[in-house]
Structure formats: C-alpha cells, structure tokens
XYZ file of N, CA and C in Angstrom:
330
model
N 4.726 9.052 -41.513
C 5.165 7.925 -40.717
C 5.881 8.377 -39.448
N 6.598 9.458 -39.529
C 7.329 9.933 -38.365
C 6.364 10.293 -37.238
N 5.218 10.885 -37.572
C 4.228 11.246 -36.552
C 3.645 9.997 -35.893
N 3.415 8.967 -36.667
C 2.880 7.721 -36.124
C 3.864 7.106 -35.138
N 5.149 7.081 -35.478
C 6.162 6.524 -34.577
C 6.265 7.336 -33.287
N 6.142 8.671 -33.411
C 6.203 9.527 -32.222
C 5.022 9.246 -31.299
N 3.823 9.075 -31.881
C 2.644 8.785 -31.075
C 2.786 7.437 -30.372
N 3.334 6.451 -31.066
C 3.520 5.138 -30.468
C 4.514 5.214 -29.318
N 5.596 5.954 -29.498
C 6.595 6.083 -28.447
C 5.999 6.773 -27.221
N 5.224 7.829 -27.451
C 4.619 8.566 -26.351
C 3.670 7.665 -25.566
N 2.865 6.899 -26.257
C 1.945 5.985 -25.602
C 2.700 4.923 -24.828
N 3.759 4.360 -25.401
C 4.559 3.345 -24.721
C 5.237 3.924 -23.492
N 5.741 5.165 -23.586
C 6.396 5.801 -22.446
C 5.419 5.989 -21.297
N 4.174 6.385 -21.594
C 3.170 6.570 -20.551
C 2.848 5.246 -19.872
N 2.746 4.176 -20.635
C 2.451 2.871 -20.060
C 3.583 2.413 -19.149
N 4.819 2.659 -19.549
C 5.964 2.267 -18.736
C 6.015 3.094 -17.456
N 5.718 4.388 -17.554
C 5.783 5.274 -16.404
C 4.776 4.865 -15.328
N 3.633 4.329 -15.712
C 2.610 3.962 -14.746
C 2.527 2.452 -14.557
N 3.591 1.735 -14.907
C 3.609 0.292 -14.724
C 3.424 -0.070 -13.250
N 4.096 0.655 -12.377
C 3.929 0.436 -10.945
C 3.880 1.801 -10.268
N 2.872 2.000 -9.464
C 2.789 3.245 -8.716
C 3.936 3.299 -7.716
N 4.442 4.472 -7.502
C 5.562 4.636 -6.579
C 5.084 5.256 -5.275
N 5.587 4.761 -4.184
C 5.290 5.331 -2.875
C 6.171 6.558 -2.719
N 5.548 7.721 -2.564
C 6.312 8.959 -2.452
C 6.376 9.485 -1.017
N 5.483 8.990 -0.137
C 5.522 9.423 1.262
C 4.878 8.340 2.119
N 5.468 8.107 3.277
C 4.924 7.135 4.228
C 4.912 7.768 5.613
N 3.791 7.699 6.285
C 3.679 8.108 7.688
C 3.267 6.882 8.480
N 3.981 6.620 9.576
C 3.693 5.453 10.413
C 3.549 5.904 11.855
N 2.536 5.344 12.526
C 2.315 5.635 13.933
C 2.313 4.314 14.708
N 3.493 3.896 15.218
C 3.539 2.643 15.983
C 2.894 2.827 17.356
N 2.328 1.739 17.868
C 1.749 1.767 19.209
C 2.867 1.613 20.229
N 2.663 2.154 21.401
C 3.659 2.049 22.462
C 3.686 0.632 22.996
N 4.787 0.272 23.627
C 4.992 -1.088 24.145
C 3.885 -1.521 25.095
N 3.424 -0.643 25.960
C 2.450 -1.025 26.978
C 1.051 -1.276 26.435
N 0.711 -0.684 25.314
C -0.643 -0.821 24.772
C -0.850 -2.244 24.237
N -1.948 -2.869 24.650
C -2.252 -4.222 24.175
C -3.286 -4.116 23.057
N -2.809 -4.156 21.843
C -3.690 -4.075 20.672
C -3.700 -5.399 19.919
N -3.306 -6.471 20.572
C -3.286 -7.776 19.925
C -2.184 -7.852 18.882
N -2.550 -8.264 17.703
C -1.568 -8.414 16.629
C -1.284 -7.093 15.907
N -2.088 -6.076 16.147
C -1.899 -4.792 15.473
C -0.784 -4.013 16.166
N 0.213 -3.594 15.388
C 1.382 -2.910 15.940
C 1.413 -1.421 15.645
N 0.585 -0.954 14.694
C 0.562 0.466 14.375
C -0.290 0.759 13.158
N -0.434 2.041 12.879
C -1.164 2.513 11.698
C -0.196 3.153 10.718
N -0.607 3.204 9.453
C 0.224 3.836 8.429
C -0.650 4.551 7.414
N -0.034 5.517 6.759
C -0.652 6.256 5.659
C 0.380 6.352 4.553
N -0.029 6.106 3.310
C 0.885 6.073 2.176
C 0.376 7.017 1.098
N 1.299 7.744 0.471
C 0.973 8.579 -0.685
C 1.608 7.936 -1.917
N 0.809 7.751 -2.973
C 1.288 7.156 -4.215
C 1.433 8.225 -5.283
N 2.611 8.299 -5.884
C 2.904 9.247 -6.967
C 2.500 10.682 -6.630
N 2.531 11.032 -5.356
C 2.145 12.367 -4.894
C 0.754 12.766 -5.383
N -0.119 11.750 -5.619
C -1.444 12.038 -6.162
C -2.573 11.328 -5.434
N -2.276 10.259 -4.699
C -3.333 9.485 -4.051
C -2.892 9.069 -2.663
N -3.798 9.203 -1.681
C -3.495 8.855 -0.296
C -4.234 7.570 0.065
N -3.514 6.645 0.686
C -4.107 5.422 1.226
C -4.032 5.523 2.740
N -5.180 5.689 3.382
C -5.232 5.815 4.844
C -5.787 4.535 5.452
N -5.511 4.335 6.702
C -6.082 3.213 7.424
C -5.316 1.913 7.279
N -4.091 1.970 6.750
C -3.272 0.759 6.677
C -2.846 0.378 8.088
N -2.770 -0.918 8.350
C -2.380 -1.386 9.674
C -1.120 -2.245 9.554
N -0.194 -2.037 10.482
C 0.983 -2.902 10.579
C 0.596 -4.016 11.544
N 0.644 -5.244 11.058
C 0.202 -6.402 11.833
C 1.361 -7.360 12.072
N 1.318 -8.057 13.196
C 2.298 -9.087 13.504
C 1.614 -10.435 13.326
N 1.978 -11.139 12.261
C 1.348 -12.407 11.943
C 2.237 -13.587 12.251
N 1.800 -14.740 11.822
C 2.520 -15.985 12.062
C 3.908 -15.970 11.434
N 4.058 -15.278 10.295
C 5.336 -15.251 9.580
C 6.040 -13.901 9.678
N 5.650 -13.079 10.618
C 6.298 -11.785 10.805
C 5.360 -10.625 10.511
N 5.931 -9.448 10.373
C 5.142 -8.237 10.142
C 4.613 -8.190 8.709
N 3.408 -7.636 8.563
C 2.834 -7.413 7.244
C 1.895 -6.222 7.311
N 1.475 -5.735 6.153
C 0.577 -4.588 6.061
C -0.817 -5.099 5.726
N -1.801 -4.645 6.487
C -3.188 -5.024 6.285
C -3.957 -3.796 5.792
N -4.908 -4.032 4.912
C -5.695 -2.950 4.319
C -7.052 -2.851 5.008
N -7.670 -1.659 4.993
C -8.935 -1.473 5.712
C -10.053 -2.354 5.145
N -10.896 -2.851 6.046
C -12.015 -3.695 5.658
C -13.302 -2.889 5.548
N -14.209 -3.374 4.726
C -15.520 -2.757 4.547
C -16.389 -3.114 5.759
N -16.766 -2.128 6.583
C -17.532 -2.447 7.794
C -18.970 -2.873 7.501
N -19.469 -2.624 6.297
C -20.854 -2.936 5.955
C -21.010 -4.248 5.196
N -19.893 -4.962 4.959
C -19.950 -6.232 4.226
C -20.590 -7.295 5.115
N -21.586 -7.984 4.596
C -22.338 -8.962 5.383
C -22.002 -10.395 4.986
N -20.744 -10.692 4.727
C -20.349 -12.045 4.353
C -19.587 -12.738 5.460
N -19.161 -13.950 5.183
C -18.401 -14.717 6.161
C -16.973 -14.211 6.295
N -16.384 -13.768 5.190
C -15.011 -13.271 5.194
C -15.003 -11.757 5.287
N -13.791 -11.216 5.258
C -13.624 -9.770 5.208
C -13.496 -9.342 3.757
N -13.879 -8.113 3.466
C -13.680 -7.560 2.128
C -12.969 -6.222 2.296
N -11.805 -6.097 1.634
C -11.035 -4.861 1.712
C -11.715 -3.743 0.946
N -11.578 -2.520 1.461
C -12.085 -1.347 0.757
C -11.225 -1.101 -0.478
N -9.931 -1.237 -0.337
C -8.996 -1.150 -1.463
C -7.807 -2.046 -1.152
N -7.125 -2.477 -2.191
C -5.917 -3.285 -2.047
C -5.183 -3.320 -3.381
N -3.867 -3.525 -3.355
C -3.115 -3.618 -4.604
C -3.490 -4.898 -5.349
N -3.558 -4.805 -6.660
C -3.894 -5.972 -7.467
C -2.642 -6.756 -7.813
N -1.563 -6.048 -8.122
C -0.346 -6.742 -8.531
C 0.548 -7.024 -7.324
N 1.259 -8.110 -7.413
C 2.188 -8.497 -6.351
C 3.310 -7.474 -6.213
N 3.745 -6.935 -7.347
C 4.835 -5.958 -7.360
C 4.469 -4.725 -6.532
N 3.264 -4.209 -6.728
C 2.836 -3.024 -5.973
C 2.622 -3.359 -4.508
N 2.040 -4.512 -4.214
C 1.819 -4.917 -2.825
C 3.148 -5.007 -2.076
N 4.139 -5.633 -2.690
C 5.449 -5.762 -2.055
C 6.125 -4.407 -1.888
N 5.968 -3.526 -2.883
C 6.565 -2.187 -2.819
C 5.977 -1.398 -1.645
N 4.652 -1.401 -1.518
C 4.001 -0.681 -0.423
C 4.396 -1.286 0.917
N 4.359 -2.611 0.998
C 4.692 -3.282 2.256
C 6.130 -3.012 2.685
N 7.060 -3.063 1.739
C 8.470 -2.796 2.070
C 8.662 -1.375 2.575
N 8.044 -0.406 1.916
C 8.180 0.994 2.330
C 7.591 1.220 3.715
N 6.414 0.671 3.972
C 5.759 0.853 5.264
C 6.557 0.171 6.377
N 6.998 -1.061 6.140
C 7.715 -1.787 7.183
C 9.087 -1.184 7.476
N 9.755 -0.634 6.451
C 11.026 0.063 6.690
C 10.807 1.270 7.593
N 9.777 2.044 7.287
C 9.470 3.228 8.088
C 9.034 2.825 9.509
N 8.300 1.740 9.626
C 7.861 1.248 10.943
C 9.079 0.836 11.781
N 9.991 0.080 11.180
C 11.190 -0.366 11.900
C 12.014 0.835 12.370
N 12.123 1.848 11.509
C 12.879 3.050 11.875
C 12.199 3.793 13.018
N 10.860 3.870 12.999
C 10.125 4.569 14.049
C 10.223 3.833 15.384
N 10.196 2.508 15.346
C 10.284 1.714 16.568
C 11.696 1.804 17.155
N 12.716 1.824 16.284
C 14.104 1.886 16.746
C 14.451 3.254 17.338
N 13.754 4.299 16.912
C 14.068 5.654 17.384
C 13.622 5.911 18.799
C-alpha cells in the first residue's frame, strides 16, 4: 500500500507542477515613436518553462488598451483569422499577457 500512495503522490505532484506553464524569459522589441505601424506597438518572444519558445507575438493597442496578439496562419482561407498557436486557459493567457506588457512598459519607459 505504501508504494501505491507514493505513486499517487508523484502523479499528483506532476499534475500540479504543470497546471500552468510559467514564463521564464520575455524579450520585447517596441517600435520607435516615429514609425507608423497602426495599432501594432512592438514584437515579443516568450520562453515557457525554459523549454518552449513562442515567437511572433505582437503588442497591440486596442479599444480597451494594450494586449498581446498571437501569430495568424497565413494559409488559412476563411473569413476570420486562425492563430497558429494560442493559450487555451484564461490563466495562462493572462500570465503571458501580464509578463509581456510589463516588459513592454519597462522598455518604452527606458
């Protein structure tokens, strides 16, 4: 029985550890004031758990303020856009967006 409890604990610990991916590195490249890129304010790159890189993120200025936009599939032939990748959970989306926007604000202020 002790071995069964240990296996259950190990499995539960792994599930908790990967409940939300953590942003371990953020690189942001804001556009200069003079450049007219419309609503796009800069590019970003994010590393998750030091194991996966998300490139092509865009910092956008929308109706309700700044937000992070994910790359679109250029070959999609529909009426809407389709992202190449995006967070499924709200928790991860907010975590990535907060990290990117904090780094963007710091880069713009510098």
